[in-house]
Amino acid sequence: MVTFVGTQPDLDDAVKELIELEYDSIGAYELAIEKLDSFAYKAKLEEFLIDHKQHIIQINEFYKDKPVNLPHLGDLIKGSLAKFKVALGNITGDKSILKAMLTNEIDINTAYERMNNHKDVKNNPALLLILRSGYEDVLRHKKWLEDQTVTFAEIG
């Protein structure tokens, strides 16, 4: 999946797209946790799931007094999430599930990198702080998933 989140000229539109991507990530993590066999992997992905939920809470808090209608989970039935569920539904084994989650995390890393460099975010220091924190989280998620998939490659 390729993301265009953060390429929108309007910052608020980009934030809306980021929230939609966060909801997609939450759905993907929930499904992956359900399918994983390893309790250690489940626990780690549950940590990451909490981070993604916290990102949405923080962004919503920032926008609570602003005239911007942000997406809510009930409003969203994204095609990308549906496709991910179908794809993940056909994947078995922890190795394959973690590799699928890595591709998901690569997209959200790209989105956060773009958001942190959006032309209008510098005028919103509080939002920039939230986005930087989110970016640090998703970088950590990606690194852990990369480390796990490298370990799998070394093992065989």
PDB file of C-alpha atoms in Angstrom:
ATOM      1  CA  MET A   1       0.000   0.000   0.000  1.00  0.00           C
ATOM      2  CA  VAL A   2       1.370   3.425  -0.926  1.00  0.00           C
ATOM      3  CA  THR A   3       0.267   6.409   1.102  1.00  0.00           C
ATOM      4  CA  PHE A   4      -0.190   9.988   0.009  1.00  0.00           C
ATOM      5  CA  VAL A   5      -0.817  11.244   3.542  1.00  0.00           C
ATOM      6  CA  GLY A   6       1.012  14.490   4.130  1.00  0.00           C
ATOM      7  CA  THR A   7       1.060  15.547   0.489  1.00  0.00           C
ATOM      8  CA  GLN A   8      -2.196  17.505   0.816  1.00  0.00           C
ATOM      9  CA  PRO A   9      -1.614  21.259   0.464  1.00  0.00           C
ATOM     10  CA  ASP A  10      -3.976  22.065   3.359  1.00  0.00           C
ATOM     11  CA  LEU A  11      -2.627  21.000   6.763  1.00  0.00           C
ATOM     12  CA  ASP A  12      -6.067  20.186   8.183  1.00  0.00           C
ATOM     13  CA  ASP A  13      -6.812  17.940   5.202  1.00  0.00           C
ATOM     14  CA  ALA A  14      -3.483  16.199   5.710  1.00  0.00           C
ATOM     15  CA  VAL A  15      -4.300  15.673   9.408  1.00  0.00           C
ATOM     16  CA  LYS A  16      -7.670  14.157   8.468  1.00  0.00           C
ATOM     17  CA  GLU A  17      -5.902  11.720   6.152  1.00  0.00           C
ATOM     18  CA  LEU A  18      -3.384  10.910   8.885  1.00  0.00           C
ATOM     19  CA  ILE A  19      -6.189  10.059  11.291  1.00  0.00           C
ATOM     20  CA  GLU A  20      -7.768   7.782   8.701  1.00  0.00           C
ATOM     21  CA  LEU A  21      -4.415   6.042   8.291  1.00  0.00           C
ATOM     22  CA  GLU A  22      -4.110   5.733  12.079  1.00  0.00           C
ATOM     23  CA  TYR A  23      -7.526   4.046  12.198  1.00  0.00           C
ATOM     24  CA  ASP A  24      -6.386   1.689   9.442  1.00  0.00           C
ATOM     25  CA  SER A  25      -3.279   0.892  11.495  1.00  0.00           C
ATOM     26  CA  ILE A  26      -5.365   0.214  14.585  1.00  0.00           C
ATOM     27  CA  GLY A  27      -7.537  -2.207  12.632  1.00  0.00           C
ATOM     28  CA  ALA A  28      -4.481  -3.928  11.207  1.00  0.00           C
ATOM     29  CA  TYR A  29      -2.852  -4.254  14.630  1.00  0.00           C
ATOM     30  CA  GLU A  30      -6.029  -5.658  16.169  1.00  0.00           C
ATOM     31  CA  LEU A  31      -6.279  -8.265  13.436  1.00  0.00           C
ATOM     32  CA  ALA A  32      -2.584  -9.147  13.625  1.00  0.00           C
ATOM     33  CA  ILE A  33      -2.730  -9.540  17.416  1.00  0.00           C
ATOM     34  CA  GLU A  34      -5.676 -11.866  17.007  1.00  0.00           C
ATOM     35  CA  LYS A  35      -3.822 -14.023  14.469  1.00  0.00           C
ATOM     36  CA  LEU A  36      -0.366 -14.189  16.090  1.00  0.00           C
ATOM     37  CA  ASP A  37       0.639 -17.320  17.967  1.00  0.00           C
ATOM     38  CA  SER A  38       3.498 -15.864  20.023  1.00  0.00           C
ATOM     39  CA  PHE A  39       2.397 -14.192  23.235  1.00  0.00           C
ATOM     40  CA  ALA A  40       5.568 -12.083  23.189  1.00  0.00           C
ATOM     41  CA  TYR A  41       4.728 -10.751  19.714  1.00  0.00           C
ATOM     42  CA  LYS A  42       1.126 -10.143  20.751  1.00  0.00           C
ATOM     43  CA  ALA A  43       2.310  -8.139  23.774  1.00  0.00           C
ATOM     44  CA  LYS A  44       4.643  -5.992  21.677  1.00  0.00           C
ATOM     45  CA  LEU A  45       1.984  -5.299  19.057  1.00  0.00           C
ATOM     46  CA  GLU A  46      -0.470  -4.412  21.822  1.00  0.00           C
ATOM     47  CA  GLU A  47       2.024  -1.747  22.967  1.00  0.00           C
ATOM     48  CA  PHE A  48       2.154  -0.378  19.422  1.00  0.00           C
ATOM     49  CA  LEU A  49      -1.644  -0.473  19.193  1.00  0.00           C
ATOM     50  CA  ILE A  50      -1.873   1.689  22.318  1.00  0.00           C
ATOM     51  CA  ASP A  51       0.562   4.170  20.742  1.00  0.00           C
ATOM     52  CA  HIS A  52      -1.612   4.494  17.626  1.00  0.00           C
ATOM     53  CA  LYS A  53      -4.740   5.021  19.722  1.00  0.00           C
ATOM     54  CA  GLN A  54      -2.888   7.660  21.733  1.00  0.00           C
ATOM     55  CA  HIS A  55      -1.909   9.497  18.539  1.00  0.00           C
ATOM     56  CA  ILE A  56      -5.579   9.870  17.617  1.00  0.00           C
ATOM     57  CA  ILE A  57      -6.466  11.036  21.131  1.00  0.00           C
ATOM     58  CA  GLN A  58      -3.714  13.664  21.076  1.00  0.00           C
ATOM     59  CA  ILE A  59      -4.639  14.985  17.638  1.00  0.00           C
ATOM     60  CA  ASN A  60      -8.332  15.118  18.563  1.00  0.00           C
ATOM     61  CA  GLU A  61      -7.458  17.000  21.741  1.00  0.00           C
ATOM     62  CA  PHE A  62      -5.459  19.548  19.735  1.00  0.00           C
ATOM     63  CA  TYR A  63      -8.408  20.095  17.364  1.00  0.00           C
ATOM     64  CA  LYS A  64     -11.215  20.011  19.947  1.00  0.00           C
ATOM     65  CA  ASP A  65     -11.827  23.789  19.878  1.00  0.00           C
ATOM     66  CA  LYS A  66     -11.123  24.258  16.181  1.00  0.00           C
ATOM     67  CA  PRO A  67     -13.721  24.275  13.397  1.00  0.00           C
ATOM     68  CA  VAL A  68     -12.348  21.134  11.762  1.00  0.00           C
ATOM     69  CA  ASN A  69     -14.340  17.928  11.489  1.00  0.00           C
ATOM     70  CA  LEU A  70     -11.923  15.083  12.047  1.00  0.00           C
ATOM     71  CA  PRO A  71     -12.820  11.527  11.057  1.00  0.00           C
ATOM     72  CA  HIS A  72     -14.143   9.140  13.685  1.00  0.00           C
ATOM     73  CA  LEU A  73     -13.845   5.386  13.615  1.00  0.00           C
ATOM     74  CA  GLY A  74     -17.572   4.925  13.024  1.00  0.00           C
ATOM     75  CA  ASP A  75     -17.360   7.144   9.938  1.00  0.00           C
ATOM     76  CA  LEU A  76     -14.633   5.103   8.294  1.00  0.00           C
ATOM     77  CA  ILE A  77     -14.728   1.992   6.246  1.00  0.00           C
ATOM     78  CA  LYS A  78     -11.511   2.418   4.329  1.00  0.00           C
ATOM     79  CA  GLY A  79     -10.766   0.285   1.321  1.00  0.00           C
ATOM     80  CA  SER A  80      -7.162  -0.126   2.415  1.00  0.00           C
ATOM     81  CA  LEU A  81      -8.194  -1.614   5.744  1.00  0.00           C
ATOM     82  CA  ALA A  82     -10.623  -3.976   4.059  1.00  0.00           C
ATOM     83  CA  LYS A  83      -7.902  -5.060   1.630  1.00  0.00           C
ATOM     84  CA  PHE A  84      -5.448  -5.530   4.497  1.00  0.00           C
ATOM     85  CA  LYS A  85      -7.955  -7.697   6.368  1.00  0.00           C
ATOM     86  CA  VAL A  86      -8.458  -9.883   3.332  1.00  0.00           C
ATOM     87  CA  ALA A  87      -4.712 -10.165   2.754  1.00  0.00           C
ATOM     88  CA  LEU A  88      -3.916 -10.810   6.413  1.00  0.00           C
ATOM     89  CA  GLY A  89      -6.781 -13.283   6.605  1.00  0.00           C
ATOM     90  CA  ASN A  90      -4.928 -15.408   4.056  1.00  0.00           C
ATOM     91  CA  ILE A  91      -1.578 -15.134   5.854  1.00  0.00           C
ATOM     92  CA  THR A  92      -0.582 -17.680   8.425  1.00  0.00           C
ATOM     93  CA  GLY A  93       2.409 -17.818  10.692  1.00  0.00           C
ATOM     94  CA  ASP A  94       3.942 -15.153  12.852  1.00  0.00           C
ATOM     95  CA  LYS A  95       6.742 -14.440  10.374  1.00  0.00           C
ATOM     96  CA  SER A  96       4.340 -13.540   7.570  1.00  0.00           C
ATOM     97  CA  ILE A  97       2.081 -11.513   9.842  1.00  0.00           C
ATOM     98  CA  LEU A  98       4.993  -9.437  11.140  1.00  0.00           C
ATOM     99  CA  LYS A  99       6.224  -8.853   7.586  1.00  0.00           C
ATOM    100  CA  ALA A 100       2.739  -7.609   6.643  1.00  0.00           C
ATOM    101  CA  MET A 101       2.725  -5.310   9.658  1.00  0.00           C
ATOM    102  CA  LEU A 102       6.132  -3.959   8.635  1.00  0.00           C
ATOM    103  CA  THR A 103       4.724  -2.838   5.280  1.00  0.00           C
ATOM    104  CA  ASN A 104       1.888  -1.128   7.134  1.00  0.00           C
ATOM    105  CA  GLU A 105       4.329   0.588   9.485  1.00  0.00           C
ATOM    106  CA  ILE A 106       6.507   1.750   6.588  1.00  0.00           C
ATOM    107  CA  ASP A 107       3.500   3.618   5.170  1.00  0.00           C
ATOM    108  CA  ILE A 108       2.659   5.308   8.434  1.00  0.00           C
ATOM    109  CA  ASN A 109       6.336   6.256   8.888  1.00  0.00           C
ATOM    110  CA  THR A 110       6.217   7.944   5.487  1.00  0.00           C
ATOM    111  CA  ALA A 111       3.044   9.763   6.483  1.00  0.00           C
ATOM    112  CA  TYR A 112       4.495  11.055   9.757  1.00  0.00           C
ATOM    113  CA  GLU A 113       7.708  12.142   8.060  1.00  0.00           C
ATOM    114  CA  ARG A 114       5.705  14.160   5.541  1.00  0.00           C
ATOM    115  CA  MET A 115       3.470  15.601   8.237  1.00  0.00           C
ATOM    116  CA  ASN A 116       6.474  16.751  10.249  1.00  0.00           C
ATOM    117  CA  ASN A 117       7.771  18.527   7.145  1.00  0.00           C
ATOM    118  CA  HIS A 118       4.447  19.966   5.967  1.00  0.00           C
ATOM    119  CA  LYS A 119       4.823  23.600   4.949  1.00  0.00           C
ATOM    120  CA  ASP A 120       2.194  24.797   7.464  1.00  0.00           C
ATOM    121  CA  VAL A 121       3.058  22.673  10.492  1.00  0.00           C
ATOM    122  CA  LYS A 122       5.812  25.050  11.609  1.00  0.00           C
ATOM    123  CA  ASN A 123       3.067  27.610  12.340  1.00  0.00           C
ATOM    124  CA  ASN A 124       1.460  25.145  14.773  1.00  0.00           C
ATOM    125  CA  PRO A 125       4.088  24.306  17.412  1.00  0.00           C
ATOM    126  CA  ALA A 126       1.675  22.307  19.596  1.00  0.00           C
ATOM    127  CA  LEU A 127       0.604  20.168  16.636  1.00  0.00           C
ATOM    128  CA  LEU A 128       4.224  19.788  15.541  1.00  0.00           C
ATOM    129  CA  LEU A 129       5.083  18.461  19.003  1.00  0.00           C
ATOM    130  CA  ILE A 130       2.292  15.856  18.715  1.00  0.00           C
ATOM    131  CA  LEU A 131       3.426  14.872  15.227  1.00  0.00           C
ATOM    132  CA  ARG A 132       7.066  14.584  16.286  1.00  0.00           C
ATOM    133  CA  SER A 133       6.095  12.340  19.179  1.00  0.00           C
ATOM    134  CA  GLY A 134       3.989  10.194  16.844  1.00  0.00           C
ATOM    135  CA  TYR A 135       6.870   9.978  14.389  1.00  0.00           C
ATOM    136  CA  GLU A 136       9.236   8.820  17.137  1.00  0.00           C
ATOM    137  CA  ASP A 137       6.719   6.106  18.070  1.00  0.00           C
ATOM    138  CA  VAL A 138       6.274   4.809  14.535  1.00  0.00           C
ATOM    139  CA  LEU A 139      10.033   4.845  13.917  1.00  0.00           C
ATOM    140  CA  ARG A 140      10.394   2.626  16.985  1.00  0.00           C
ATOM    141  CA  HIS A 141       7.621   0.313  15.739  1.00  0.00           C
ATOM    142  CA  LYS A 142       9.242   0.025  12.324  1.00  0.00           C
ATOM    143  CA  LYS A 143      12.674  -0.681  13.824  1.00  0.00           C
ATOM    144  CA  TRP A 144      11.302  -3.465  16.017  1.00  0.00           C
ATOM    145  CA  LEU A 145       9.420  -5.049  13.105  1.00  0.00           C
ATOM    146  CA  GLU A 146      12.532  -4.802  10.917  1.00  0.00           C
ATOM    147  CA  ASP A 147      14.610  -6.447  13.643  1.00  0.00           C
ATOM    148  CA  GLN A 148      12.118  -9.295  13.898  1.00  0.00           C
ATOM    149  CA  THR A 149      11.982  -9.895  10.156  1.00  0.00           C
ATOM    150  CA  VAL A 150      15.809  -9.833   9.960  1.00  0.00           C
ATOM    151  CA  THR A 151      15.881 -12.397  12.746  1.00  0.00           C
ATOM    152  CA  PHE A 152      13.483 -14.562  10.758  1.00  0.00           C
ATOM    153  CA  ALA A 153      15.687 -14.229   7.660  1.00  0.00           C
ATOM    154  CA  GLU A 154      18.779 -15.265   9.647  1.00  0.00           C
ATOM    155  CA  ILE A 155      17.006 -18.264  11.157  1.00  0.00           C
ATOM    156  CA  GLY A 156      15.784 -19.455   7.838  1.00  0.00           C
TER     157      GLY A 156
END
